[in-house]
Short mmCIF file of C-alpha atoms in Angstrom, two decimals:
data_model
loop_
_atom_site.label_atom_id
_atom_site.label_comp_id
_atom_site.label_asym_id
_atom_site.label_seq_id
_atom_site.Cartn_x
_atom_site.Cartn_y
_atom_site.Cartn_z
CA UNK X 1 30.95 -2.18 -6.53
CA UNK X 2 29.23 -4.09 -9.27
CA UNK X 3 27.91 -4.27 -12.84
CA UNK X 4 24.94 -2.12 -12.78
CA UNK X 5 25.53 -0.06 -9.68
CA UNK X 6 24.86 3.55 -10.26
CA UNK X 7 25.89 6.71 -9.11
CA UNK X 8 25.31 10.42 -9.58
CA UNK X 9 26.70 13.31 -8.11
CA UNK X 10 24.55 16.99 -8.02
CA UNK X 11 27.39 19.63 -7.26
CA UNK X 12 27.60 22.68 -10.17
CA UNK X 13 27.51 19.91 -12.40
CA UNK X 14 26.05 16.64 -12.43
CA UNK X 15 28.06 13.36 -13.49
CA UNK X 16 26.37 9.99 -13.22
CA UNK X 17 28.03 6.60 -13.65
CA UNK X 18 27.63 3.23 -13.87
CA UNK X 19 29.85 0.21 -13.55
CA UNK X 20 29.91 -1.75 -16.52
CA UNK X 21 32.61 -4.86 -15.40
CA UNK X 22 36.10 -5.16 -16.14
CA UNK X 23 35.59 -5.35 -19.77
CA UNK X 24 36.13 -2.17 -21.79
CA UNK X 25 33.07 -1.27 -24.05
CA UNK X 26 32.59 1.79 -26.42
CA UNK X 27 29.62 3.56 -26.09
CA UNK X 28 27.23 3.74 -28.41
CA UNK X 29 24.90 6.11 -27.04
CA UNK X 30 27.69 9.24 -26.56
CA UNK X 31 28.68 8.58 -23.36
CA UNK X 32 32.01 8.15 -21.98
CA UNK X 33 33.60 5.06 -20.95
CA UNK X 34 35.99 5.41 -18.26
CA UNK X 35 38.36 3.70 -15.90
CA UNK X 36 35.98 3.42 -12.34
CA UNK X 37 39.16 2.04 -10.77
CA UNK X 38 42.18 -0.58 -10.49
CA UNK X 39 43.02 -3.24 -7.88
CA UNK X 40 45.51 -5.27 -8.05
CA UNK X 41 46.07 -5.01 -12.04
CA UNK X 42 42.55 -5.28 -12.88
CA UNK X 43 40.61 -2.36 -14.01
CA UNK X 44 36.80 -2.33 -13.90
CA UNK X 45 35.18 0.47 -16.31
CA UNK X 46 31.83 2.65 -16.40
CA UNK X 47 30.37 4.81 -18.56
CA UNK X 48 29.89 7.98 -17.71
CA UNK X 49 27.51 10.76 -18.92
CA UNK X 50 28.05 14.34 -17.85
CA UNK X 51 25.57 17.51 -17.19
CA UNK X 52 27.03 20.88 -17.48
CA UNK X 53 24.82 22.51 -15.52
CA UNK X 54 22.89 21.09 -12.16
CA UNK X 55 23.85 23.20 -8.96
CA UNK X 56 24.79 26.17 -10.82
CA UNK X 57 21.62 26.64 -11.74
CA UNK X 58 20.38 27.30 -8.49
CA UNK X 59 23.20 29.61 -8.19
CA UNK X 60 22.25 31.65 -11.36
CA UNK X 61 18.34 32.26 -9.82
CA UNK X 62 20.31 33.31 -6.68
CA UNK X 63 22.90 35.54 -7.82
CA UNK X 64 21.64 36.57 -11.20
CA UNK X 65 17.58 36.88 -10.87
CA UNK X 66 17.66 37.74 -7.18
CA UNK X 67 14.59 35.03 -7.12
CA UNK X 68 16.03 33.39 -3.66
CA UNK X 69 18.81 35.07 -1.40
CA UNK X 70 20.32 31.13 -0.35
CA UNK X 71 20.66 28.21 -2.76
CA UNK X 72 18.16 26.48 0.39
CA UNK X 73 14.99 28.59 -0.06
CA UNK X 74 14.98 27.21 -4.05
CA UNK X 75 12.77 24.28 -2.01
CA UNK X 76 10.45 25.82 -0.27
CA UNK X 77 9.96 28.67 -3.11
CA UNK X 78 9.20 24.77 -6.04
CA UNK X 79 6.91 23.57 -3.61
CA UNK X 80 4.74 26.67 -2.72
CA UNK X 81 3.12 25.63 -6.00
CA UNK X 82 2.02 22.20 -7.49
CA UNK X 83 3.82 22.34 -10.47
CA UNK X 84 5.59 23.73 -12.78
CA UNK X 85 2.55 25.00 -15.15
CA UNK X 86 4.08 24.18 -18.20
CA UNK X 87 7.38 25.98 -17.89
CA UNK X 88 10.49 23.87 -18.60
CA UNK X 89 14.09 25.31 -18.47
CA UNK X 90 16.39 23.49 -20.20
CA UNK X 91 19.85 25.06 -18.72
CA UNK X 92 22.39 24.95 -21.08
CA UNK X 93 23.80 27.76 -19.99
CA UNK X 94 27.42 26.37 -21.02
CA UNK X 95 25.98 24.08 -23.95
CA UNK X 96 24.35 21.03 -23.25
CA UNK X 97 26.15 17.92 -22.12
CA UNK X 98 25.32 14.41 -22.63
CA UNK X 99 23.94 12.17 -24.39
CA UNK X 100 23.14 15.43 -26.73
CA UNK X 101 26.70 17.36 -26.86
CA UNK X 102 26.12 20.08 -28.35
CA UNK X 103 28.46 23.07 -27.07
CA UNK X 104 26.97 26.05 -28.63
CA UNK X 105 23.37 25.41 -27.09
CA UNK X 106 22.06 28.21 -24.92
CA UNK X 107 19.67 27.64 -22.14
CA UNK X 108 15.98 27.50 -23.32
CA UNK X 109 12.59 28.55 -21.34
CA UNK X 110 9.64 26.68 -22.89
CA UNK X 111 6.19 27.89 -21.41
CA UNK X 112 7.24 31.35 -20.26
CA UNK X 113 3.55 33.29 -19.47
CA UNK X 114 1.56 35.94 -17.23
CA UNK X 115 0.78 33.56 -15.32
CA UNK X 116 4.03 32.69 -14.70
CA UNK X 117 5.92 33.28 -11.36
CA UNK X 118 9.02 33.15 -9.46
CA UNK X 119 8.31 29.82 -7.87
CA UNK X 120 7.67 28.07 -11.23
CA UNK X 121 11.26 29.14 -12.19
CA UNK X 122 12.33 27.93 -9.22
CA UNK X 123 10.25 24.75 -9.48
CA UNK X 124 11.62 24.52 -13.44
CA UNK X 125 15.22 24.08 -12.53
CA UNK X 126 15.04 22.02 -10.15
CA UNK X 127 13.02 19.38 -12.11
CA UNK X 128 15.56 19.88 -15.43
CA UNK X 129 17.92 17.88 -12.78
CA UNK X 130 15.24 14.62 -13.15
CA UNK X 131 15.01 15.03 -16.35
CA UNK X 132 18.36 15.54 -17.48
CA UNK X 133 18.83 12.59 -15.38
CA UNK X 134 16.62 10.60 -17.08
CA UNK X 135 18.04 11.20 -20.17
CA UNK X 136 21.46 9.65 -19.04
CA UNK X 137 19.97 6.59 -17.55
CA UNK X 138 18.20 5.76 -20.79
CA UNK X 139 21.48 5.93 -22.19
CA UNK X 140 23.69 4.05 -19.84
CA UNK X 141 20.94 1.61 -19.77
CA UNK X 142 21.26 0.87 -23.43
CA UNK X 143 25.23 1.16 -22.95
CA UNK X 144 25.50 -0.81 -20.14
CA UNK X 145 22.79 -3.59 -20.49
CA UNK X 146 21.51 -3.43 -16.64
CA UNK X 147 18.60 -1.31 -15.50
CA UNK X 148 19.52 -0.85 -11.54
CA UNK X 149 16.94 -1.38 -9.47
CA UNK X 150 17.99 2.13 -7.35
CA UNK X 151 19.86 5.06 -7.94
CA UNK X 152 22.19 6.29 -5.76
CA UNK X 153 23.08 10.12 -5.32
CA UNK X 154 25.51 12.53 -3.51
CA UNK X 155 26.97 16.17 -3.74
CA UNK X 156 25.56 19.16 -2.47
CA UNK X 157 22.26 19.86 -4.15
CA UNK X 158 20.93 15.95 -2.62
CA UNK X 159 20.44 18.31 0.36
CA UNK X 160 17.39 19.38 -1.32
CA UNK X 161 14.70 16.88 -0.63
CA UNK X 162 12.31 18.46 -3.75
CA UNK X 163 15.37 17.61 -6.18
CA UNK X 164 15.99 13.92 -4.73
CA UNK X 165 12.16 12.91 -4.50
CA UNK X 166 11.93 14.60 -8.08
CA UNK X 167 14.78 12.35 -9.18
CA UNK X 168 13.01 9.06 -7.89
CA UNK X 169 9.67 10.56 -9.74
CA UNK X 170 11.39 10.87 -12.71
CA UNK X 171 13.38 7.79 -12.91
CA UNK X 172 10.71 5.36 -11.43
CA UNK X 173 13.32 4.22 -9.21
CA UNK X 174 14.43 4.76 -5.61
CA UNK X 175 16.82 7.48 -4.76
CA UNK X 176 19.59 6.39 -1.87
CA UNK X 177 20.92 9.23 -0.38
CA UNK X 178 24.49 8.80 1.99
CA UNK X 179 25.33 9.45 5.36
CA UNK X 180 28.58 10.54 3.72
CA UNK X 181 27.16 13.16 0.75
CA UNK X 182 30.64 13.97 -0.29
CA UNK X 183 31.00 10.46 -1.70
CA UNK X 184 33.47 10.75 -4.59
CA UNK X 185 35.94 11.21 -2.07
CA UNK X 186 34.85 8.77 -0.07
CA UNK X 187 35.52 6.25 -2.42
CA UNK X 188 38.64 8.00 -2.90
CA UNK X 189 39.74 7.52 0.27
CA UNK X 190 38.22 3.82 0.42
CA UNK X 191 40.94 3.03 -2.19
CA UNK X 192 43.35 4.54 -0.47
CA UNK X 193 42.99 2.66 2.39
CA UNK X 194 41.85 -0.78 0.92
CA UNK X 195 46.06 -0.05 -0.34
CA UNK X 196 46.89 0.48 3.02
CA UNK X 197 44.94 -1.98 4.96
CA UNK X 198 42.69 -0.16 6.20
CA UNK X 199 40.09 -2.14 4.56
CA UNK X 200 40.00 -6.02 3.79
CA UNK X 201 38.40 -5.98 0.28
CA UNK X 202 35.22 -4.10 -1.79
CA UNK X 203 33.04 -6.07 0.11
CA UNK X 204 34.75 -4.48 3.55
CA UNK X 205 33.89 -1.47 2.17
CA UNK X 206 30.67 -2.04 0.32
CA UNK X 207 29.54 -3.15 4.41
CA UNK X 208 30.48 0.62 5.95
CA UNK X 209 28.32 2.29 3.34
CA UNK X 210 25.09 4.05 5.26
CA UNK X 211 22.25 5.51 4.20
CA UNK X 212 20.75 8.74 5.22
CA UNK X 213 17.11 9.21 2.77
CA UNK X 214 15.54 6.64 1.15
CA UNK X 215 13.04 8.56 -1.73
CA UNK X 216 10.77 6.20 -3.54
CA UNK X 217 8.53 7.34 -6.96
CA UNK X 218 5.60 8.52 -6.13
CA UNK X 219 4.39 9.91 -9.49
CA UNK X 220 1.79 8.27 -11.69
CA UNK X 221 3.20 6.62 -14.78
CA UNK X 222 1.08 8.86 -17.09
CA UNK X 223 2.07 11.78 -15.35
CA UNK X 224 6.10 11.16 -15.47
CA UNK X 225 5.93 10.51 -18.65
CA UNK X 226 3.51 13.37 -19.94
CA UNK X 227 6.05 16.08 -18.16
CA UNK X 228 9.11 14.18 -19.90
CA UNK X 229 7.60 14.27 -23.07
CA UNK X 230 7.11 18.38 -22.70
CA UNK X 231 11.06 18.05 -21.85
CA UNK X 232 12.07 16.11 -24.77
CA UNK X 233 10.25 18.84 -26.73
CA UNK X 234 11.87 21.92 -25.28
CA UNK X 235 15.30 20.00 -25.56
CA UNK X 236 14.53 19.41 -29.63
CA UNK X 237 14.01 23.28 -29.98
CA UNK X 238 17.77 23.83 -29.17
CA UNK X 239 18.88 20.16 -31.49
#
């Protein structure tokens, strides 16, 4: 609803966005700028970054390792251990989205070892959804000249309460979860019926949003950024 405002969406993919004003701007830090909507002749932008893979890669340790028999148990399985123990998966398992863009990319596994278990593949792929999070928001941060104070998230995989407190870890931010999780077409529909009077104005609408889970960071500053460091790292191997 304003310059700043944030908001990501975990379904197969994950696409994040911020509002940016009604002034069109470039990026500079290969994201995409994009129409967030019209009213009345006036068109307010965002920029946009886009990750190929999010849910689907709980899918792929369901269907294709056999590691969990429903995308739900991908929780409990991450948290049965404290971490990941050095495994990161980057999954670029259709290339590797933004800011990086580079479609022939393969998904990497960086820390593979004996040790090495079901529940720290689990635990690795639902942390590469902080991290490739992270990545964005440094991006649309330099893009888009605000640093929101709270990020806030919908689509299916926000279910997962590992994945959103993991996001809030990651970001140093708090992660607002929805009443409504299916909120891209919520706002759809808000615009439908701000044309139809259903609504008054954004601010109308703004009022009706609810929220369902607050997460707040938790993590150490050291911490978060030692484990982003190890992802920066794996993602080089495949720049």
């Amino acid at each position: 609803f304003s310059p700043g405002m944030v908001k990501s969406t975990y379904g197969t993919g994950c696409f994040a966005l911020m509002n940016i004003g009604p002034a069109f701007k470039a990026s500079a830090n290969r994201l995409l700028t994009t129409p967030a909507y019209r009213l009345n002749g006036q068109t307010t932008y965002a920029v946009e970054g886009s990750i190929f893979v999010a849910g689907a890669a709980v899918k792929w340790l369901r269907d294709n390792l056999g590691i969990i028999k429903t995308s739900a148990e991908s929780e409990a399985l991450a948290t049965s251990v404290p971490g990941s123990n050095g495994l990161y998966i980057v999954p670029a398992f259709t290339g590797l989205g933004a800011p990086y863009w580079k479609a022939d990319a393969k998904a990497l596994f960086k820390g593979v070892g004996l040790e090495t278990t079901k529940a720290h593949f689990a635990r690795a792929v639902l942390e590469a959804q902080g991290y490739q999070t992270r990545d964005l928001m440094a991006a649309m941060e330099a893009d888009g000249g605000h640093s929101p104070a709270v990020i806030r998230a919908d689509g299916g995989l926000v279910a997962n309460n590992f994945v959103c407190q993991f996001l809030a870890d990651m970001l140093g931010k708090p992660v607002e979860i929805p009443r409504i999780t299916e909120a891209t077409a919520w706002g759809a529909a808000c615009l439908a019926g701000l044309q139809a009077g259903v609504f008054k104005d954004l601010n109308d609408i703004s009022a009706r949003w609810q929220l369902a889970r607050r997460y707040d960071p938790a993590m150490k500053p050291e911490e978060r950024e030692a484990l982003y460091a190890g992802w920066k790292n794996a993602v080089d191997l495949l720049l």
